[in-house]
PDB file of C-alpha atoms in Angstrom:
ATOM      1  CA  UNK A   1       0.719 -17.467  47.836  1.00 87.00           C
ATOM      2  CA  UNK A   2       2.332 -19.051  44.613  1.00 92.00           C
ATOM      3  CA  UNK A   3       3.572 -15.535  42.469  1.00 95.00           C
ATOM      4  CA  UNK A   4       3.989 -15.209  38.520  1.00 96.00           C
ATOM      5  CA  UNK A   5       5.833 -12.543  37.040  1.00 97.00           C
ATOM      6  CA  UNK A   6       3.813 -12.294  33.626  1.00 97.00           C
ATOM      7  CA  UNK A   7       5.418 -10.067  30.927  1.00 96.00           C
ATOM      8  CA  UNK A   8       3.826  -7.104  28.715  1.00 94.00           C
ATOM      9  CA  UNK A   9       3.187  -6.914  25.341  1.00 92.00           C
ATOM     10  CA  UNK A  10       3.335  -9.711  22.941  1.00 92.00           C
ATOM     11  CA  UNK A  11       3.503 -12.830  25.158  1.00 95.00           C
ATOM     12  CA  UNK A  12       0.853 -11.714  27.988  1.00 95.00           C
ATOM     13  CA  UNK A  13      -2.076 -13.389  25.903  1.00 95.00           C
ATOM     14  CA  UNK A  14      -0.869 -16.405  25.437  1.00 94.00           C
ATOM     15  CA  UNK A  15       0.831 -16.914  28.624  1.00 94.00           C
ATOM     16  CA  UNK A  16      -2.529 -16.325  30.451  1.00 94.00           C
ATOM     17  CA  UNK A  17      -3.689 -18.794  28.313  1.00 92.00           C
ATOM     18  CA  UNK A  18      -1.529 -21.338  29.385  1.00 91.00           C
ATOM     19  CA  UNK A  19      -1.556 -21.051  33.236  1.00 91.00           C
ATOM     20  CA  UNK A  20      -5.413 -21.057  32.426  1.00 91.00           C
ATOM     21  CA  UNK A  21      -4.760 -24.707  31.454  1.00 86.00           C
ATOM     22  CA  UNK A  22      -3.976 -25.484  34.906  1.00 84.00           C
ATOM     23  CA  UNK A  23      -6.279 -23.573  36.919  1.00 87.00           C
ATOM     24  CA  UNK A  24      -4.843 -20.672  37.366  1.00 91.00           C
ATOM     25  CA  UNK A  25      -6.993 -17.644  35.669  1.00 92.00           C
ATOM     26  CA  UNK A  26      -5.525 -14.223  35.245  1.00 94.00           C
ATOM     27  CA  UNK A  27      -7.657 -12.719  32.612  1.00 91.00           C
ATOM     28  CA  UNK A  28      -8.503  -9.802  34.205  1.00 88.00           C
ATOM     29  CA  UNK A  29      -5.132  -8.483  32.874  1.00 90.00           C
ATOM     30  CA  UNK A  30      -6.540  -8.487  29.467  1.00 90.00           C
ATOM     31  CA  UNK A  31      -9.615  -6.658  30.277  1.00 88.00           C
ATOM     32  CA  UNK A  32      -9.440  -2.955  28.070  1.00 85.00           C
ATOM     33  CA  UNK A  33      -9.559  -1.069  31.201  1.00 85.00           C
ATOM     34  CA  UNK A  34      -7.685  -2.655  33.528  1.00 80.00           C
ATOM     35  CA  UNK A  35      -4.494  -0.427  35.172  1.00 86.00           C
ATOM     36  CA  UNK A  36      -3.757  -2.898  37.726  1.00 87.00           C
ATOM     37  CA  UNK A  37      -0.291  -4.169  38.317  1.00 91.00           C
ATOM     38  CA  UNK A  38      -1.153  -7.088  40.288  1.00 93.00           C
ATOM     39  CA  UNK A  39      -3.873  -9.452  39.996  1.00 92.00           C
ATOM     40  CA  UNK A  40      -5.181 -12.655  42.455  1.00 93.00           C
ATOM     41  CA  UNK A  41      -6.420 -15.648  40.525  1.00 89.00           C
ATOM     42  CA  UNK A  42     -10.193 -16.319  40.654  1.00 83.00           C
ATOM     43  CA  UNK A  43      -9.215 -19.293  42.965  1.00 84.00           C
ATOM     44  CA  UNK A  44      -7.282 -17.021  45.309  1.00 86.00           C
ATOM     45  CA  UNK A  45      -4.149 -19.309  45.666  1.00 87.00           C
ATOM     46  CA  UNK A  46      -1.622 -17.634  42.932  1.00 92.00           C
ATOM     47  CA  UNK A  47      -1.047 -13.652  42.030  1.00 95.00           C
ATOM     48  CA  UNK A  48       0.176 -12.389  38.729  1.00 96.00           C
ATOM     49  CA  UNK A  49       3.043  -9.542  38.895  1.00 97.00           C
ATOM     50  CA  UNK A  50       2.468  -7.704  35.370  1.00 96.00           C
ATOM     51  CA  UNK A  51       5.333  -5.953  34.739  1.00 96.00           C
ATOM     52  CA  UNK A  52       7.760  -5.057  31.597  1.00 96.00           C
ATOM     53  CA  UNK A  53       9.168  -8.135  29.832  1.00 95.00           C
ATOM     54  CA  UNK A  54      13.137  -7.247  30.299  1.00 95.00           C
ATOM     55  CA  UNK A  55      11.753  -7.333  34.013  1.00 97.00           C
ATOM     56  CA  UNK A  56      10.720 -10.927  34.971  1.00 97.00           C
ATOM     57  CA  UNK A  57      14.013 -12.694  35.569  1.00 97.00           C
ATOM     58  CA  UNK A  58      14.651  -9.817  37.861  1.00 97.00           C
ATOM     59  CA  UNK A  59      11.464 -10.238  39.611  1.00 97.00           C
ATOM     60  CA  UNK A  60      11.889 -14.238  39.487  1.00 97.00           C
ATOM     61  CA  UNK A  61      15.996 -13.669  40.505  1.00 97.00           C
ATOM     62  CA  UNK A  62      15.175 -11.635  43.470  1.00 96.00           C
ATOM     63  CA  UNK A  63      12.326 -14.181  44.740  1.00 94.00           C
ATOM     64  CA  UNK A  64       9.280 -11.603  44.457  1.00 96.00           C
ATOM     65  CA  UNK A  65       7.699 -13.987  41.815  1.00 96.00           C
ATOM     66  CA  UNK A  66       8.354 -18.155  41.993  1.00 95.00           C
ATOM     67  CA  UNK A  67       7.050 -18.333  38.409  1.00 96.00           C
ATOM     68  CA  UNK A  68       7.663 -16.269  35.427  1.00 96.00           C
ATOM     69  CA  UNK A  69       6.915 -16.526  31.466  1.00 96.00           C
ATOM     70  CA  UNK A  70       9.841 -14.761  28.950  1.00 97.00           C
ATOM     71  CA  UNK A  71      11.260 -14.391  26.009  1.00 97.00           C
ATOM     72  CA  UNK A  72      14.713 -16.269  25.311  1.00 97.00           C
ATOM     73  CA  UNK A  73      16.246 -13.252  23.856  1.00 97.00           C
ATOM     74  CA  UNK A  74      15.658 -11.840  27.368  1.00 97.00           C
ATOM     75  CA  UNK A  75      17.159 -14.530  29.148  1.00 97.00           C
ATOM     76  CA  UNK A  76      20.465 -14.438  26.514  1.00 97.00           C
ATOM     77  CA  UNK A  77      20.457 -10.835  26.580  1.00 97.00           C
ATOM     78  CA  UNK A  78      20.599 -10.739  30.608  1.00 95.00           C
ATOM     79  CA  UNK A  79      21.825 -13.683  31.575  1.00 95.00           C
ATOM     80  CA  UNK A  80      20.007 -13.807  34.834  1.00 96.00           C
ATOM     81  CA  UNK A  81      20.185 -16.458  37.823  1.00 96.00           C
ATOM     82  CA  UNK A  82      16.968 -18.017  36.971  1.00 97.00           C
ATOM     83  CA  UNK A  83      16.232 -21.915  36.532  1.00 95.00           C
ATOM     84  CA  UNK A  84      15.063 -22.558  32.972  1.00 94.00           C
ATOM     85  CA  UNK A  85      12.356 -25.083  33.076  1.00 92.00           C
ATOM     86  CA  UNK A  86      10.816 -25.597  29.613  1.00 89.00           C
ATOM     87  CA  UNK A  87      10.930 -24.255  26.030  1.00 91.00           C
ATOM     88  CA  UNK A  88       6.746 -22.970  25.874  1.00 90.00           C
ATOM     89  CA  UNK A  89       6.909 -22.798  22.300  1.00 89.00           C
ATOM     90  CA  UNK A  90       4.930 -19.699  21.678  1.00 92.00           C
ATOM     91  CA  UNK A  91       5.921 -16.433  21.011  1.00 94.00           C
ATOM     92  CA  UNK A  92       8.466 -17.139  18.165  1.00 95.00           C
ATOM     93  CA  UNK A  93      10.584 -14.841  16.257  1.00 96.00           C
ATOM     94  CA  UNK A  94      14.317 -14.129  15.552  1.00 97.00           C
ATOM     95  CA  UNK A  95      17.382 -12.013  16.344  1.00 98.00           C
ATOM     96  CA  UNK A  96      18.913 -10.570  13.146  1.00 97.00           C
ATOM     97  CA  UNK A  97      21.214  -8.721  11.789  1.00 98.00           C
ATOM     98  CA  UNK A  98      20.046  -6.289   9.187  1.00 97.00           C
ATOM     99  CA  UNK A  99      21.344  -3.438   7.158  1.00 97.00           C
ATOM    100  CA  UNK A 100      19.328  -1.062   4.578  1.00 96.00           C
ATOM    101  CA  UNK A 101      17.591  -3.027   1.516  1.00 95.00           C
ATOM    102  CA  UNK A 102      20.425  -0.538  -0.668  1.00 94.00           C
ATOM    103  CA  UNK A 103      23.458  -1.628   1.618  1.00 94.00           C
ATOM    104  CA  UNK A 104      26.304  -3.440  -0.675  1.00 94.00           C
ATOM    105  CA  UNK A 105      26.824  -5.922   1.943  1.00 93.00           C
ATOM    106  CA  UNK A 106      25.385  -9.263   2.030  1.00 91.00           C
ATOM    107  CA  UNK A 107      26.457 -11.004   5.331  1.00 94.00           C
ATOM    108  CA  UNK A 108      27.731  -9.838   8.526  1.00 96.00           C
ATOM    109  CA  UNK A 109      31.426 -10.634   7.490  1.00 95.00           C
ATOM    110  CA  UNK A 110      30.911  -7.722   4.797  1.00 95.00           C
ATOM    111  CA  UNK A 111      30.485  -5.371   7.310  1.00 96.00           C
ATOM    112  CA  UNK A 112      33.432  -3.009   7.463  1.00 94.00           C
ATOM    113  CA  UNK A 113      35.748  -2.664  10.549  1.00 93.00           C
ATOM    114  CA  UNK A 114      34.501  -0.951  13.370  1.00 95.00           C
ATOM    115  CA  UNK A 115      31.294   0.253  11.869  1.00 96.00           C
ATOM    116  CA  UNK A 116      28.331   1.129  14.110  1.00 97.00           C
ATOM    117  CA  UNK A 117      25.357  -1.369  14.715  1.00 98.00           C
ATOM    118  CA  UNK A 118      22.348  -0.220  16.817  1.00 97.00           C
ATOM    119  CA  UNK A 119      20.521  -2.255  18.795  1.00 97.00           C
ATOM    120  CA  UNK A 120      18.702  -2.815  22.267  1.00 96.00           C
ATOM    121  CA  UNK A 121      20.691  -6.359  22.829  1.00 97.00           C
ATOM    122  CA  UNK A 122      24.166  -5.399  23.287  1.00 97.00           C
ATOM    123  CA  UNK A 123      25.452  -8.005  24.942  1.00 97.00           C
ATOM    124  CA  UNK A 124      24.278 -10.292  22.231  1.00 98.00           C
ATOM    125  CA  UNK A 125      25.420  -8.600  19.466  1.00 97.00           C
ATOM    126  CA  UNK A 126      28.847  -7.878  21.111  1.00 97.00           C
ATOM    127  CA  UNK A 127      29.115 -11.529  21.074  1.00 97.00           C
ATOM    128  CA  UNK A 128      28.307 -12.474  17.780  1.00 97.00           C
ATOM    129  CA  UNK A 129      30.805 -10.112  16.585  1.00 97.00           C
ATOM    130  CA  UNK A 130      33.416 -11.225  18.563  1.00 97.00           C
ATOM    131  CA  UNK A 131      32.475 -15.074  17.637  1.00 96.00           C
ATOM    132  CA  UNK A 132      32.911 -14.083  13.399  1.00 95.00           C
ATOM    133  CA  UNK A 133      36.054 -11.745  14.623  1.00 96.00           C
ATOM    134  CA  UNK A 134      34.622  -8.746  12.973  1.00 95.00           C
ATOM    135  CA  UNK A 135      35.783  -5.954  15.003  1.00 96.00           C
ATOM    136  CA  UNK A 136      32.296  -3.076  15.033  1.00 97.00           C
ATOM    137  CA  UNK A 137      31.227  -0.519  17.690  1.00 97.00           C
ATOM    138  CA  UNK A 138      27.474  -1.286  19.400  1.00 97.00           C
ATOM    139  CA  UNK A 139      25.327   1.861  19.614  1.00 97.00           C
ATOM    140  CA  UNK A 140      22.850   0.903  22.238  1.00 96.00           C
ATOM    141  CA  UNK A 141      19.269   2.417  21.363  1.00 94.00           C
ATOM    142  CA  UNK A 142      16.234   1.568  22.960  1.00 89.00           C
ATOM    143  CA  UNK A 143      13.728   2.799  20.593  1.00 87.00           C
ATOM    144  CA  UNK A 144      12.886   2.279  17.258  1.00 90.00           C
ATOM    145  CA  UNK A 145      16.166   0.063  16.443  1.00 95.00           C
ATOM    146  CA  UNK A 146      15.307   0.901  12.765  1.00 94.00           C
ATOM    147  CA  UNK A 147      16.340   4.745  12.820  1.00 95.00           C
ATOM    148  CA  UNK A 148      19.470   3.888  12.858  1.00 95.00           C
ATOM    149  CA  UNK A 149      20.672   2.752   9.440  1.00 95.00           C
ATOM    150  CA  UNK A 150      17.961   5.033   8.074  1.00 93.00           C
ATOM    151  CA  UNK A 151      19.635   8.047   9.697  1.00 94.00           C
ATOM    152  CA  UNK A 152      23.067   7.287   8.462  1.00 94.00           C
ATOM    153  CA  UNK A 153      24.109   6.262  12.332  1.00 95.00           C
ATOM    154  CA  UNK A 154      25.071   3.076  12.182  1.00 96.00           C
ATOM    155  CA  UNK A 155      25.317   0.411   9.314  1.00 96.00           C
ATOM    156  CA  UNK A 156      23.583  -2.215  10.707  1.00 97.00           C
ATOM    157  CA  UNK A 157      21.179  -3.187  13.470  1.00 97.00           C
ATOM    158  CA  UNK A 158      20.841  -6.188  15.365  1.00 98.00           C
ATOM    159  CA  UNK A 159      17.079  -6.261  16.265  1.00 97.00           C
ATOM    160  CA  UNK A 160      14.428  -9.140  17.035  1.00 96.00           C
ATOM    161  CA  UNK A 161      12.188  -9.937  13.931  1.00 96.00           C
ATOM    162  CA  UNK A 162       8.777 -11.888  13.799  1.00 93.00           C
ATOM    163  CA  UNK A 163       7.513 -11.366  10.443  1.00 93.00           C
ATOM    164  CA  UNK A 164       9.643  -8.670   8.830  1.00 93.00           C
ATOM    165  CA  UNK A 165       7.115  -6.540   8.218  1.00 94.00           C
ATOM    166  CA  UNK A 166       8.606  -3.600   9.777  1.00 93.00           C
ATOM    167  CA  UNK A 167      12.140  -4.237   8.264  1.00 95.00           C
ATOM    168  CA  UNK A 168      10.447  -4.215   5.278  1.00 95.00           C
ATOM    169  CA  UNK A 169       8.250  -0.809   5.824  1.00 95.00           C
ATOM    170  CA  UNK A 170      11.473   1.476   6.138  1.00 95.00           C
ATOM    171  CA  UNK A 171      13.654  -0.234   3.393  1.00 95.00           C
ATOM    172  CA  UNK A 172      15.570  -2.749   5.648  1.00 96.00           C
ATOM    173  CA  UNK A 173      16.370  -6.424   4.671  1.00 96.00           C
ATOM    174  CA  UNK A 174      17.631  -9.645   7.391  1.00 96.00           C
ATOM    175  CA  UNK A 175      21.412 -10.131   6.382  1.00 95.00           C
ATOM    176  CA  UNK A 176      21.641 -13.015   9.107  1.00 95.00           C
ATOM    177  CA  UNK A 177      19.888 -14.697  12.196  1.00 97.00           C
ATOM    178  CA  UNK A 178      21.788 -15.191  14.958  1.00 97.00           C
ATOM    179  CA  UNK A 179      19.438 -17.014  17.257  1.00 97.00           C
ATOM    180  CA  UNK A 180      15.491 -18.193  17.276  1.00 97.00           C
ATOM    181  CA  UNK A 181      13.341 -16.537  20.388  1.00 97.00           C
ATOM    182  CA  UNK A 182      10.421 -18.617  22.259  1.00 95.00           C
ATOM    183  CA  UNK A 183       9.097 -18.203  25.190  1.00 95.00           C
ATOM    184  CA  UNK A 184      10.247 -19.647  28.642  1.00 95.00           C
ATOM    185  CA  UNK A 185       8.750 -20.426  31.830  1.00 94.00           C
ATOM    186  CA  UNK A 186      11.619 -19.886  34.304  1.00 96.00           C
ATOM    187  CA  UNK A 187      11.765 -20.107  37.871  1.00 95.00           C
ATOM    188  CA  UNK A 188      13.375 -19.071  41.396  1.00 95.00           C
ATOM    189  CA  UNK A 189      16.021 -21.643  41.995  1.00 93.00           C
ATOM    190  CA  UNK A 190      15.435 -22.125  45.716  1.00 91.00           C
ATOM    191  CA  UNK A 191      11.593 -21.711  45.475  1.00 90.00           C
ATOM    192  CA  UNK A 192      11.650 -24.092  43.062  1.00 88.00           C
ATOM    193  CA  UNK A 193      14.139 -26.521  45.313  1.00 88.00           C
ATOM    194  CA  UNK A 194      11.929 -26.394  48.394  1.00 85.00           C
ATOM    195  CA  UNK A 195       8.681 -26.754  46.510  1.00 82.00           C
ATOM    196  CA  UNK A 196       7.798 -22.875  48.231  1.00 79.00           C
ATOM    197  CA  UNK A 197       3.784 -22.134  47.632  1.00 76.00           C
ATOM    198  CA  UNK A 198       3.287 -25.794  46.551  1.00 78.00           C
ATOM    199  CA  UNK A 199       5.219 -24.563  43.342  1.00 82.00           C
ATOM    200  CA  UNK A 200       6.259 -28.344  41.986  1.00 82.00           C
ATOM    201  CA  UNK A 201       2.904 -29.483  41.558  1.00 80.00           C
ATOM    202  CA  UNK A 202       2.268 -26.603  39.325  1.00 80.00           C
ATOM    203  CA  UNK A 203       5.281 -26.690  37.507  1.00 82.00           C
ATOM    204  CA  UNK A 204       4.535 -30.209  36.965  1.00 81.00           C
ATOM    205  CA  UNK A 205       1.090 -29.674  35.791  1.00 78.00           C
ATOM    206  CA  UNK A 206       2.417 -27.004  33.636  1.00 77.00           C
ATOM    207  CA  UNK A 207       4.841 -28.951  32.084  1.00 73.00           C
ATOM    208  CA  UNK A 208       2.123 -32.240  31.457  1.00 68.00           C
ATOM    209  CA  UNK A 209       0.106 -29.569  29.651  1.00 63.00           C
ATOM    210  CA  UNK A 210       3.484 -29.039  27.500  1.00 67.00           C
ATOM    211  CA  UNK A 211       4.200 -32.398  27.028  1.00 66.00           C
ATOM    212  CA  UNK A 212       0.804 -33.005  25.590  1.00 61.00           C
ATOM    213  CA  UNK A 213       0.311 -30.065  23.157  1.00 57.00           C
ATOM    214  CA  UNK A 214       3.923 -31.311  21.937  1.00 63.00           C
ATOM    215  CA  UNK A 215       2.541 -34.939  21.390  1.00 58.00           C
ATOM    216  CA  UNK A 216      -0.543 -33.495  19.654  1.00 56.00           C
ATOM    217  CA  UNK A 217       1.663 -31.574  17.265  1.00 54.00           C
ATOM    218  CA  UNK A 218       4.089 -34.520  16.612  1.00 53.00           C
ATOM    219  CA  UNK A 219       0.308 -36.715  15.863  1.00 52.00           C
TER     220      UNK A 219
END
């Protein structure tokens, strides 16, 4: 049986959505009071895996799940061994640096030596850094990102941002953007080699579907 890791939170709508387009329905994951982990489609050929969104290249890595849906920023962030199949489109937003809206500095160079930034992608921001040479030390928090400048911990965060809303609710302004976030459909390498669970013809199904939203756009 064909398995998709589908992630939590923001993406799970509209990636149920789009294996919908090719036959494959997991709805029952949106239902209000549903606490199951794992559902069958309503054909019975394909399972969805619903687990945190940091979690599906693991799942897909590992070979639990052929199939998985996530965010870029994941796949930067983690860098996992995961075949990247197409750009989806949906789920856009940004990873930014950002300091309080009273801060004196204006871009990331301003930032003083060795300051603290908070943030959740530390491998990202590490790297960014290092790229502009502007030496700062990355306090990793997995919470609310935006405590940190408010509480005088670190300077500057780098967080993702969709609509800035929440930057904007606790006095925080985008300095920079370091990368743009979409989300992925990504796959086991060897699954995807050997076809395992018939998984090319959905991939290519998936990917017509793509194809033809894009051309529809571009009309």
């Amino acid at each position: 049986m064909l398995t998709i890791a589908l992630p939590k939170g923001a993406l799970l709508k509209d990636s149920i959505a789009y294996f919908q387009q090719v036959g494959l329905n997991f709805d029952a994951l949106l239902e209000p009071d549903n606490r199951q982990l794992q559902v069958v489609s309503r054909d019975g050929v394909a399972r969805a895996l619903l687990v945190r969104a940091q979690d599906v290249p693991v799942y897909v890595q590992y070979g639990q799940a052929q199939l998985g849906i996530v965010g870029y920023d994941v796949l930067r962030e983690k860098t996992p061994h995961v075949a990247q199949l197409a750009d989806l489109g949906f789920g856009r937003c940004r990873l930014s640096v950002a300091v309080k809206a009273t801060s004196p500095y204006r871009s990331a160079r301003d930032l003083p030596p060795h300051c603290r930034v908070a943030s959740k992608f530390v491998r990202c921001a590490n790297a960014f850094f290092q790229e502009l040479d502007v030496p700062v030390d990355i306090v990793p928090l997995y919470g609310s990102v935006e405590l940190g400048p408010l509480t005088g911990m670190a300077e500057a965060i780098v967080d993702l941002v969709s609509t800035g809303r929440t930057l904007k609710e606790n006095g925080l302004v985008e300095l920079e953007q370091i990368f743009t976030s979409t989300a992925y459909l990504i796959a086991h390498p060897r699954s995807y080699r050997l076809n395992i669970a018939g998984l090319g013809h959905y991939v290519k199904c998936l990917e017509g579907y793509r194809n033809r939203m894009e051309g529809r756009a571009s009309a």
